[in-house]
GROMACS .gro file of C-alpha atoms in nm:
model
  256
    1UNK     CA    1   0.000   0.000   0.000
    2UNK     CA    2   0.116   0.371  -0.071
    3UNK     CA    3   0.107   0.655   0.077
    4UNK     CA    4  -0.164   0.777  -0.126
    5UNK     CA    5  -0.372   0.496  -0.064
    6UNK     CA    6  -0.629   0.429   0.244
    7UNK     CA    7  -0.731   0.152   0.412
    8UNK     CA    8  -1.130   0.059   0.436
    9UNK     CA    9  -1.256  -0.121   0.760
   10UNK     CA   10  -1.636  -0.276   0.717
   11UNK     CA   11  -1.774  -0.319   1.102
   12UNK     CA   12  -1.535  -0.031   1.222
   13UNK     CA   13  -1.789   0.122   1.466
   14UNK     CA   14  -1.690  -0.161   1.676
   15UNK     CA   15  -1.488  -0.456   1.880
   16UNK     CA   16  -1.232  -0.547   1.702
   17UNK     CA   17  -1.266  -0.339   1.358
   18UNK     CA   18  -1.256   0.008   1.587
   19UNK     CA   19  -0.970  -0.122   1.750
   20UNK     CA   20  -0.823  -0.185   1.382
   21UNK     CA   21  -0.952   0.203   1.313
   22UNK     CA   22  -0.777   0.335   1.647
   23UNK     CA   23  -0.430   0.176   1.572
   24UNK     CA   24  -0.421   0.234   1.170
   25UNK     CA   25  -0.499   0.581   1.270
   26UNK     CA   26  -0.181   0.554   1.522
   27UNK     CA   27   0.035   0.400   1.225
   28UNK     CA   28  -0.057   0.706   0.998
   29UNK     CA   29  -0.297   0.551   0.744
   30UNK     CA   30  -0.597   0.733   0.569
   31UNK     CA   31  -0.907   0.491   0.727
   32UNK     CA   32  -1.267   0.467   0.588
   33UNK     CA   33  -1.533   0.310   0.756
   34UNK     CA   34  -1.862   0.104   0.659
   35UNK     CA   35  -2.085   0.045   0.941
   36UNK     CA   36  -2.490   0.052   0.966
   37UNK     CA   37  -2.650   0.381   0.977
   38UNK     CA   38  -2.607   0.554   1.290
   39UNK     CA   39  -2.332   0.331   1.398
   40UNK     CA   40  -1.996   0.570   1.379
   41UNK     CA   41  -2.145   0.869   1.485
   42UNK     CA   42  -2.030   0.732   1.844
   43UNK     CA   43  -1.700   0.769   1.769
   44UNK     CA   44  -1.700   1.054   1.509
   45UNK     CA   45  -1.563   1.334   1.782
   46UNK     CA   46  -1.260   1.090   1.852
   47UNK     CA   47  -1.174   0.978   1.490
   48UNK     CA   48  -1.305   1.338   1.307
   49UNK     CA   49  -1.026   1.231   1.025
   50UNK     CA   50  -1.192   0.887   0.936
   51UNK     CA   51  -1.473   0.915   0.645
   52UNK     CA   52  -1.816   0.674   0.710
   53UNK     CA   53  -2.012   0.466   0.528
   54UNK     CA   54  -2.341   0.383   0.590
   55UNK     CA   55  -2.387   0.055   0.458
   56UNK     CA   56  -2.511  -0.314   0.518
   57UNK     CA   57  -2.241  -0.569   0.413
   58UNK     CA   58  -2.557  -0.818   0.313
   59UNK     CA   59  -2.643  -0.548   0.043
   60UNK     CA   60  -2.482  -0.645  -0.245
   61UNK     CA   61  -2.586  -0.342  -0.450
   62UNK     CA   62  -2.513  -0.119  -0.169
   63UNK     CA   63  -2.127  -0.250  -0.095
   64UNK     CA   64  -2.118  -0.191  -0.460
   65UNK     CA   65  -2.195   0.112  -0.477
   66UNK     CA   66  -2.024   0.202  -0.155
   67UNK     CA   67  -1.666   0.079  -0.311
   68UNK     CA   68  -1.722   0.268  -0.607
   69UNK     CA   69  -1.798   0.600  -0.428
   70UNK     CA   70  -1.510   0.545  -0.169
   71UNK     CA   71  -1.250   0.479  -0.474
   72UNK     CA   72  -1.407   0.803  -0.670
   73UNK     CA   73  -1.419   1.077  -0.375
   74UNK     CA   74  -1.159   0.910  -0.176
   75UNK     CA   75  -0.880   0.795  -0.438
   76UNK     CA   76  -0.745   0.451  -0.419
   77UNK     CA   77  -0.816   0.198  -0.165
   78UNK     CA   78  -0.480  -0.006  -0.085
   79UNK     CA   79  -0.627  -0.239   0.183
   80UNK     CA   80  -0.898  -0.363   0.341
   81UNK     CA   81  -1.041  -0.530   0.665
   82UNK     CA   82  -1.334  -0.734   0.663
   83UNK     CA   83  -1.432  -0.695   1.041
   84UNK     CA   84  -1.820  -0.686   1.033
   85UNK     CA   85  -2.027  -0.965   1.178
   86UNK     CA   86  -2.228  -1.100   1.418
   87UNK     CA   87  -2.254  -1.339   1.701
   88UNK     CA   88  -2.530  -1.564   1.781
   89UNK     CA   89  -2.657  -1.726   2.110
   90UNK     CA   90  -2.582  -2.047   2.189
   91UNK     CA   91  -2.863  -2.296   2.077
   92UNK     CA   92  -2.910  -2.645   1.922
   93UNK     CA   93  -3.048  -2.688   1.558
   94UNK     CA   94  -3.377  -2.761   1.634
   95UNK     CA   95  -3.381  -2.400   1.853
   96UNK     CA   96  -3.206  -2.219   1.594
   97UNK     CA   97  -3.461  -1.988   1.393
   98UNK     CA   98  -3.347  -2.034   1.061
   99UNK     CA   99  -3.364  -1.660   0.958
  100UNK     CA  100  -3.142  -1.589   1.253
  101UNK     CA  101  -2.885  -1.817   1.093
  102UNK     CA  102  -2.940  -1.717   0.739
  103UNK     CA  103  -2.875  -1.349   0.892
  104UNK     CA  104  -2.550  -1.477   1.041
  105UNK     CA  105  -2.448  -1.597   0.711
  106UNK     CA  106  -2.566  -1.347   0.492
  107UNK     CA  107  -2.318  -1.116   0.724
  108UNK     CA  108  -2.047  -1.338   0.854
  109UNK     CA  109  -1.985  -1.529   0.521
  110UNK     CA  110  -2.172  -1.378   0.265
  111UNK     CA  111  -2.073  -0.986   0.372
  112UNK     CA  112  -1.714  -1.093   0.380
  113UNK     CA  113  -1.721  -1.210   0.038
  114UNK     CA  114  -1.913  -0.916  -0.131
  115UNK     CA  115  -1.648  -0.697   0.061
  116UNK     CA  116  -1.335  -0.874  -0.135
  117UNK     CA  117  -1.506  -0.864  -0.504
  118UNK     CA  118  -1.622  -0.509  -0.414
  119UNK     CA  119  -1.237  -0.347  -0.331
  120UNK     CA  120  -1.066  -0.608  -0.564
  121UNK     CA  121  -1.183  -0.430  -0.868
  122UNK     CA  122  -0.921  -0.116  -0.793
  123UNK     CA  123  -0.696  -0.360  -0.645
  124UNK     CA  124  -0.667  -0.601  -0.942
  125UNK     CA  125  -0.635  -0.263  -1.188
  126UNK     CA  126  -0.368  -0.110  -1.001
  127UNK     CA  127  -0.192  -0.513  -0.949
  128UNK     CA  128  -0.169  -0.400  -0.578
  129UNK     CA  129  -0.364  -0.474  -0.241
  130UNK     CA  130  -0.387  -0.663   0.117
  131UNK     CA  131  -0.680  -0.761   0.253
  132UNK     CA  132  -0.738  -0.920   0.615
  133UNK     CA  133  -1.071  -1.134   0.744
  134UNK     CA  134  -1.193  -1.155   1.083
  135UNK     CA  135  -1.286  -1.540   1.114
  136UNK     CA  136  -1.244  -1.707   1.437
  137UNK     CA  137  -1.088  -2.010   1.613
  138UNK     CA  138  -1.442  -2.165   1.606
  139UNK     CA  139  -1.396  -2.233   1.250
  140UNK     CA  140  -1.140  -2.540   1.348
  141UNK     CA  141  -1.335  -2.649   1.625
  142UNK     CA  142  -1.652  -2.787   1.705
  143UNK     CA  143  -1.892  -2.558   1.926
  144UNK     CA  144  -2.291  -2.514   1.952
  145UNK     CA  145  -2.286  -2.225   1.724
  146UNK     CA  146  -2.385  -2.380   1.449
  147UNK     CA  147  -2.437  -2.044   1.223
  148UNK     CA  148  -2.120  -1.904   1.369
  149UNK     CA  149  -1.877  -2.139   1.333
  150UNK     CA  150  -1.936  -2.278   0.970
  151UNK     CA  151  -1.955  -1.883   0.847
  152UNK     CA  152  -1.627  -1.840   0.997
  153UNK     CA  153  -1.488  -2.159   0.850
  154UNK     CA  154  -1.635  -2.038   0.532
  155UNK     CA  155  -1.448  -1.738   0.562
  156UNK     CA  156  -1.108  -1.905   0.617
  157UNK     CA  157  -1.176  -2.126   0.309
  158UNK     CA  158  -1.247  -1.795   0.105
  159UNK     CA  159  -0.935  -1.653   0.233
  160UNK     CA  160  -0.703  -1.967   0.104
  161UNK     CA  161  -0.940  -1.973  -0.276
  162UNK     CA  162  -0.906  -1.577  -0.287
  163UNK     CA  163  -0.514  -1.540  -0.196
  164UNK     CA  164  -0.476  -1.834  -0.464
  165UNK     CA  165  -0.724  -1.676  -0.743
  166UNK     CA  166  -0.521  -1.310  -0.699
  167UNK     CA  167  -0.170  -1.347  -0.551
  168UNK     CA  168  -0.015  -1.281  -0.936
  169UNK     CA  169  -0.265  -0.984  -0.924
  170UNK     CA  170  -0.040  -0.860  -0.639
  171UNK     CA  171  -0.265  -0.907  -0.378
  172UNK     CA  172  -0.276  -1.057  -0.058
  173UNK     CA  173  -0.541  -1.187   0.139
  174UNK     CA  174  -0.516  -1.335   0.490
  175UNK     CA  175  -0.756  -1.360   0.791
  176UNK     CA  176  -0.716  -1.358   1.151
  177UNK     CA  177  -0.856  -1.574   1.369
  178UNK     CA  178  -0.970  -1.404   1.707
  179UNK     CA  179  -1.011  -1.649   2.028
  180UNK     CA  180  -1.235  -1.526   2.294
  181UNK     CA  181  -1.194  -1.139   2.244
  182UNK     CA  182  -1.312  -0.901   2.512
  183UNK     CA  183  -1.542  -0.693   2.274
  184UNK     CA  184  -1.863  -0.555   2.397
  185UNK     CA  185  -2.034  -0.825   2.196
  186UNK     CA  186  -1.893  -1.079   2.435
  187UNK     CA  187  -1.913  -0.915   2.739
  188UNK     CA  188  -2.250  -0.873   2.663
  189UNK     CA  189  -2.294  -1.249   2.645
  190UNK     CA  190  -2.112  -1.292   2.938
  191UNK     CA  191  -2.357  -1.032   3.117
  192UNK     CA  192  -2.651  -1.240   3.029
  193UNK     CA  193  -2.499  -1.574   3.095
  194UNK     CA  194  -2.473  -1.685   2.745
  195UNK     CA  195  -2.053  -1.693   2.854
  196UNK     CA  196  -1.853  -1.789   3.098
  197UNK     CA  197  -1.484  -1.600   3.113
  198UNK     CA  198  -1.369  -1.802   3.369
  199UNK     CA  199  -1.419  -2.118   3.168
  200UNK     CA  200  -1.313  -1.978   2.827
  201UNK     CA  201  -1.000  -1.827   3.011
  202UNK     CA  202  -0.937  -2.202   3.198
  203UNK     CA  203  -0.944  -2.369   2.870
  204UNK     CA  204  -0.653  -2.112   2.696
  205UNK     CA  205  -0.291  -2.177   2.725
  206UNK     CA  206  -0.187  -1.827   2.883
  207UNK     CA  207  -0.494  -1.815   3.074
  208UNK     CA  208  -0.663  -1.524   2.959
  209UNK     CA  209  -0.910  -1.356   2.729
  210UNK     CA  210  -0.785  -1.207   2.435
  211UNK     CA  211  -0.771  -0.783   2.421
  212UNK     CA  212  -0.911  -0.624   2.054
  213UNK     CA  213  -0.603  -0.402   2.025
  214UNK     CA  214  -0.402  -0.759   2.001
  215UNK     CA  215  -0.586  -0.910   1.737
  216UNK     CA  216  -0.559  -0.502   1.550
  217UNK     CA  217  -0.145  -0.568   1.600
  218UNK     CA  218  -0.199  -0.875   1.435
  219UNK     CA  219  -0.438  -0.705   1.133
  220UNK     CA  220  -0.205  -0.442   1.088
  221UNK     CA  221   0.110  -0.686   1.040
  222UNK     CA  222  -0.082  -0.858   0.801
  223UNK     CA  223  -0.136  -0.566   0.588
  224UNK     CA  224   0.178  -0.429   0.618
  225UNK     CA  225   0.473  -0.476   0.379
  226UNK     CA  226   0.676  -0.689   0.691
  227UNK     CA  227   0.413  -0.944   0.566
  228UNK     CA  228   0.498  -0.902   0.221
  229UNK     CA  229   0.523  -1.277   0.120
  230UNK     CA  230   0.233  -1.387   0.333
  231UNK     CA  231  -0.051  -1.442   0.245
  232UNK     CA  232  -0.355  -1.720   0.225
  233UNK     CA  233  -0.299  -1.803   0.599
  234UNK     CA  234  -0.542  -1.809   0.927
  235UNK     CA  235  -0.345  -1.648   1.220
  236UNK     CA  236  -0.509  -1.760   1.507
  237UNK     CA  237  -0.457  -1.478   1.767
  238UNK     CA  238  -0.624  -1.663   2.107
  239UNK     CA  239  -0.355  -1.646   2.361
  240UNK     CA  240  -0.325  -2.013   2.298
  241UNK     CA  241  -0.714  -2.166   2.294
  242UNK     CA  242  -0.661  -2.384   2.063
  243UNK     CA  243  -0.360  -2.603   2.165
  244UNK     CA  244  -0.473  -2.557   2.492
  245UNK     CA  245  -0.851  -2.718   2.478
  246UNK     CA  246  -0.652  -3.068   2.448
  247UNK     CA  247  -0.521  -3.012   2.789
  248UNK     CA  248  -0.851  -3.058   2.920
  249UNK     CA  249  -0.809  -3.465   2.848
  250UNK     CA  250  -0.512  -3.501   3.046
  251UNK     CA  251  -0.679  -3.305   3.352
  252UNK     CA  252  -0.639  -2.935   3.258
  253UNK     CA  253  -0.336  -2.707   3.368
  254UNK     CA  254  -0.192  -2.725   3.688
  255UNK     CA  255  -0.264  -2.427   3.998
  256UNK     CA  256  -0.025  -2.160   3.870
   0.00000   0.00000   0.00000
């Protein structure tokens, strides 16, 4: 990415896309962001240099459109983050309304997708890009979130086809994979019960939740020219959840 290029965050009013916003802003990029309507006007007094969108991800027409305006007002867009989704309570199949998960999808999956063919246009013209997915360490495991988990999985398989499908285009496309992340999202499930920190934290290797501006370090190396001949991968950022849920069989981790 050059100078004269920004860097668009979808879900930036938020978790871990406003923690991308807050440290790309530190790092001296341009940032756009594409939330829902009424969504950044939270944050506008602290960020009055980044430029909203108003804009559901599910909209094809509307992401579109939104790209196209962004490249035309804006100039070039040199990277992007696809950090907008949503969670879902826990609940078995059966108790799962189905237009619950096909909104999960149609945001977590689907919006991820439209997102990438949206910015690749000016990326694949200019032979130049990096672009970074939120998935999750739920896509490699199995959990009772049975919207959540496959969308994310969906998303790292998307990652590996798109970095394939454009790396001699000269551009890049990774994800990150967030473990338990202490966005308002989950404390909110952990307010109403739906979570338990103590157990998500017992089941990590380092014993903890995971902060947003960690997995935003990890975002920002990925885009970043230090990552230069990286891309297609799913960097797990989850202060060691997933080699430490095997633990569990052998009796957990001993009183520290």
């Amino acid at each position: 990415m050059t100078s004269s290029e920004s860097v668009v965050v979808t879900g930036g009013a938020s978790g871990i896309g406003l923690a991308c916003v807050d440290l790309l802003l530190q790092r001296g990029a341009s940032v756009h962001v594409i939330d829902l309507p009424g969504r950044w006007e939270l944050h506008q007094a602290r960020f009055p240099q980044v430029k909203a969108f108003a804009c559901d991800v599910a909209d094809d027409q509307a992401l579109m459109k939104t790209a196209a305006l962004i490249e035309a007002k804006h100039g070039p867009v040199g990277a992007l983050v696809n950090s907008a989704g949503i969670l879902q309570p826990r609940l078995s199949p059966e108790a799962l309304p189905i237009e619950l998960w096909d909104r999960v999808i149609a945001i977590d999956q689907r919006g991820t997708y439209l997102a990438c063919v949206a910015f690749s246009q000016g990326m694949l013209a200019r032979k130049r890009g990096s672009i970074v997915n939120i998935a999750s360490i739920t896509a490699e495991r199995a959990v009772p979130l049975h919207a959540y988990a496959p969308a994310k999985a969906a998303v790292v398989s998307m990652t590996q086809c798109l970095a394939a499908e454009w790396g001699r285009q000269g551009i890049r496309v990774n994800a990150v994979s967030p473990g338990y992340t202490l966005t308002e999202a989950l404390q909110e499930a952990i307010d109403r019960k739906d979570r338990d920190p103590a157990a998500l934290c017992s089941q990590a290797a380092m014993g903890r939740l995971v902060e947003p501006s960690e997995v935003a370090k990890s975002v920002a190396f990925l885009l970043s020219e230090e990552a230069s001949a990286i891309t297609g991968v799913a960097l797990p950022v989850d202060a060691g959840w997933l080699v430490g849920t095997s633990r569990q069989t052998y009796g957990g981790y001993a009183a520290s």
